[in-house]
GROMACS .gro file of C-alpha atoms in nm:
model
  166
    1UNK     CA    1   0.497   1.158  -3.743
    2UNK     CA    2   0.183   0.943  -3.697
    3UNK     CA    3  -0.158   1.104  -3.688
    4UNK     CA    4  -0.271   1.134  -3.320
    5UNK     CA    5  -0.590   0.941  -3.254
    6UNK     CA    6  -0.664   0.826  -2.894
    7UNK     CA    7  -0.801   0.487  -2.990
    8UNK     CA    8  -0.493   0.402  -3.197
    9UNK     CA    9  -0.246   0.450  -2.908
   10UNK     CA   10  -0.082   0.123  -2.810
   11UNK     CA   11   0.097   0.256  -2.502
   12UNK     CA   12   0.287   0.553  -2.364
   13UNK     CA   13   0.661   0.573  -2.321
   14UNK     CA   14   0.780   0.773  -2.020
   15UNK     CA   15   1.139   0.886  -1.981
   16UNK     CA   16   1.271   0.987  -1.642
   17UNK     CA   17   1.589   1.170  -1.552
   18UNK     CA   18   1.742   1.279  -1.224
   19UNK     CA   19   1.775   1.658  -1.213
   20UNK     CA   20   2.108   1.651  -1.027
   21UNK     CA   21   2.311   1.415  -1.244
   22UNK     CA   22   2.392   1.341  -1.606
   23UNK     CA   23   2.286   0.976  -1.608
   24UNK     CA   24   2.104   0.843  -1.910
   25UNK     CA   25   1.724   0.868  -1.900
   26UNK     CA   26   1.538   0.566  -1.767
   27UNK     CA   27   1.257   0.445  -1.993
   28UNK     CA   28   0.925   0.306  -1.867
   29UNK     CA   29   0.630   0.172  -2.066
   30UNK     CA   30   0.265   0.192  -1.964
   31UNK     CA   31   0.035  -0.109  -1.988
   32UNK     CA   32  -0.178  -0.088  -2.302
   33UNK     CA   33  -0.298   0.270  -2.348
   34UNK     CA   34  -0.326   0.363  -1.978
   35UNK     CA   35  -0.254   0.729  -1.913
   36UNK     CA   36  -0.075   0.674  -1.581
   37UNK     CA   37   0.224   0.479  -1.457
   38UNK     CA   38   0.367   0.385  -1.117
   39UNK     CA   39   0.746   0.393  -1.118
   40UNK     CA   40   0.947   0.198  -0.860
   41UNK     CA   41   1.317   0.213  -0.788
   42UNK     CA   42   1.369   0.590  -0.774
   43UNK     CA   43   1.598   0.731  -0.505
   44UNK     CA   44   1.423   0.889  -0.211
   45UNK     CA   45   1.436   1.266  -0.162
   46UNK     CA   46   1.562   1.317  -0.516
   47UNK     CA   47   1.426   1.546  -0.790
   48UNK     CA   48   1.322   1.393  -1.122
   49UNK     CA   49   1.181   1.524  -1.449
   50UNK     CA   50   0.961   1.328  -1.687
   51UNK     CA   51   0.868   1.331  -2.056
   52UNK     CA   52   0.617   1.117  -2.241
   53UNK     CA   53   0.533   1.013  -2.593
   54UNK     CA   54   0.258   0.800  -2.740
   55UNK     CA   55   0.335   0.481  -2.927
   56UNK     CA   56   0.098   0.421  -3.219
   57UNK     CA   57   0.081   0.125  -3.452
   58UNK     CA   58   0.250   0.347  -3.710
   59UNK     CA   59   0.527   0.494  -3.488
   60UNK     CA   60   0.595   0.738  -3.203
   61UNK     CA   61   0.455   1.082  -3.133
   62UNK     CA   62   0.679   1.379  -3.059
   63UNK     CA   63   0.806   1.370  -2.700
   64UNK     CA   64   0.643   1.612  -2.454
   65UNK     CA   65   0.832   1.892  -2.284
   66UNK     CA   66   1.007   1.801  -1.958
   67UNK     CA   67   0.785   1.820  -1.651
   68UNK     CA   68   0.862   2.048  -1.361
   69UNK     CA   69   1.101   1.883  -1.114
   70UNK     CA   70   0.923   1.639  -0.884
   71UNK     CA   71   1.084   1.543  -0.552
   72UNK     CA   72   1.038   1.186  -0.427
   73UNK     CA   73   0.941   1.143  -0.063
   74UNK     CA   74   1.143   0.971   0.211
   75UNK     CA   75   1.093   0.599   0.246
   76UNK     CA   76   0.806   0.516   0.481
   77UNK     CA   77   0.913   0.240   0.717
   78UNK     CA   78   0.597   0.056   0.812
   79UNK     CA   79   0.606  -0.164   1.119
   80UNK     CA   80   0.637  -0.538   1.072
   81UNK     CA   81   0.368  -0.783   1.178
   82UNK     CA   82   0.256  -0.762   1.542
   83UNK     CA   83   0.260  -1.071   1.762
   84UNK     CA   84  -0.021  -1.326   1.741
   85UNK     CA   85  -0.322  -1.195   1.937
   86UNK     CA   86  -0.413  -1.384   2.254
   87UNK     CA   87  -0.729  -1.377   2.465
   88UNK     CA   88  -0.697  -1.185   2.792
   89UNK     CA   89  -1.064  -1.201   2.889
   90UNK     CA   90  -1.388  -1.322   2.733
   91UNK     CA   91  -1.758  -1.308   2.802
   92UNK     CA   92  -2.053  -1.460   2.616
   93UNK     CA   93  -2.050  -1.175   2.362
   94UNK     CA   94  -1.706  -1.009   2.383
   95UNK     CA   95  -1.335  -1.080   2.390
   96UNK     CA   96  -1.037  -0.877   2.506
   97UNK     CA   97  -0.723  -0.941   2.303
   98UNK     CA   98  -0.361  -0.839   2.351
   99UNK     CA   99  -0.050  -0.882   2.135
  100UNK     CA  100   0.317  -0.793   2.126
  101UNK     CA  101   0.449  -0.487   1.941
  102UNK     CA  102   0.605  -0.554   1.601
  103UNK     CA  103   0.974  -0.641   1.614
  104UNK     CA  104   1.044  -0.439   1.295
  105UNK     CA  105   1.000  -0.061   1.328
  106UNK     CA  106   0.788  -0.083   1.647
  107UNK     CA  107   0.780   0.296   1.686
  108UNK     CA  108   0.613   0.342   1.345
  109UNK     CA  109   0.263   0.261   1.467
  110UNK     CA  110  -0.022   0.514   1.488
  111UNK     CA  111  -0.286   0.251   1.569
  112UNK     CA  112  -0.366  -0.114   1.514
  113UNK     CA  113  -0.637  -0.267   1.301
  114UNK     CA  114  -0.788  -0.590   1.434
  115UNK     CA  115  -0.952  -0.816   1.178
  116UNK     CA  116  -1.189  -1.089   1.292
  117UNK     CA  117  -1.448  -1.330   1.158
  118UNK     CA  118  -1.615  -1.661   1.218
  119UNK     CA  119  -1.606  -1.942   0.965
  120UNK     CA  120  -1.781  -1.866   0.631
  121UNK     CA  121  -1.826  -1.497   0.718
  122UNK     CA  122  -1.638  -1.194   0.582
  123UNK     CA  123  -1.364  -1.028   0.787
  124UNK     CA  124  -1.474  -0.736   1.006
  125UNK     CA  125  -1.239  -0.471   1.144
  126UNK     CA  126  -1.202  -0.263   1.456
  127UNK     CA  127  -0.923  -0.014   1.525
  128UNK     CA  128  -0.750   0.073   1.850
  129UNK     CA  129  -0.743   0.427   1.985
  130UNK     CA  130  -0.374   0.493   1.937
  131UNK     CA  131  -0.078   0.255   1.950
  132UNK     CA  132  -0.207   0.033   2.231
  133UNK     CA  133  -0.161  -0.344   2.217
  134UNK     CA  134  -0.503  -0.437   2.354
  135UNK     CA  135  -0.865  -0.414   2.243
  136UNK     CA  136  -1.209  -0.537   2.348
  137UNK     CA  137  -1.438  -0.652   2.069
  138UNK     CA  138  -1.808  -0.656   2.156
  139UNK     CA  139  -2.109  -0.795   1.971
  140UNK     CA  140  -1.977  -1.147   1.919
  141UNK     CA  141  -2.224  -1.433   1.905
  142UNK     CA  142  -2.211  -1.695   2.181
  143UNK     CA  143  -2.082  -2.045   2.100
  144UNK     CA  144  -1.919  -1.935   1.775
  145UNK     CA  145  -1.550  -1.970   1.702
  146UNK     CA  146  -1.384  -1.646   1.590
  147UNK     CA  147  -1.047  -1.592   1.425
  148UNK     CA  148  -0.838  -1.280   1.492
  149UNK     CA  149  -0.537  -1.112   1.336
  150UNK     CA  150  -0.377  -0.771   1.388
  151UNK     CA  151  -0.189  -0.524   1.170
  152UNK     CA  152  -0.011  -0.199   1.247
  153UNK     CA  153  -0.115   0.121   1.069
  154UNK     CA  154   0.128   0.410   1.015
  155UNK     CA  155   0.042   0.725   0.818
  156UNK     CA  156  -0.263   0.544   0.673
  157UNK     CA  157  -0.040   0.261   0.543
  158UNK     CA  158  -0.127  -0.087   0.668
  159UNK     CA  159   0.156  -0.324   0.756
  160UNK     CA  160   0.170  -0.703   0.742
  161UNK     CA  161  -0.085  -0.896   0.948
  162UNK     CA  162   0.001  -1.111   1.244
  163UNK     CA  163  -0.049  -1.483   1.256
  164UNK     CA  164  -0.419  -1.574   1.293
  165UNK     CA  165  -0.536  -1.684   1.636
  166UNK     CA  166  -0.853  -1.858   1.746
   0.00000   0.00000   0.00000
């Protein structure tokens, strides 16, 4: 067995097995010597156990003991992109926008995030109070063109943005 030395670890090898079946372990490799890994493609609401070993230039370390069973969460269905925002009302320093609900998973919206900016400026954001498809944005400068887009937010996860409007 190779001599453990943190700076000689090339990567980690993680094996994953489903607790409830006898399928062969799935093997995943970390990037370089990172001590974490994100694993995609696991079944939702299923228990898995994991083991890890270090890969050195000279070979592999002894595999760790199996982890406690870890249950994956249900799939979070984030809403699709809302409709393109349109101007309902405007003043010299504000605009009221409205948009259509997303066509995909329209009930999975806690609030909307409106992103806006004028040319050569960074995007700013303002959130709605709840899942309402209208917002007034104040503090805009007169005679400037602003661009707006909207995205749904569900359980702190941001969905796709709408088409940009002017």
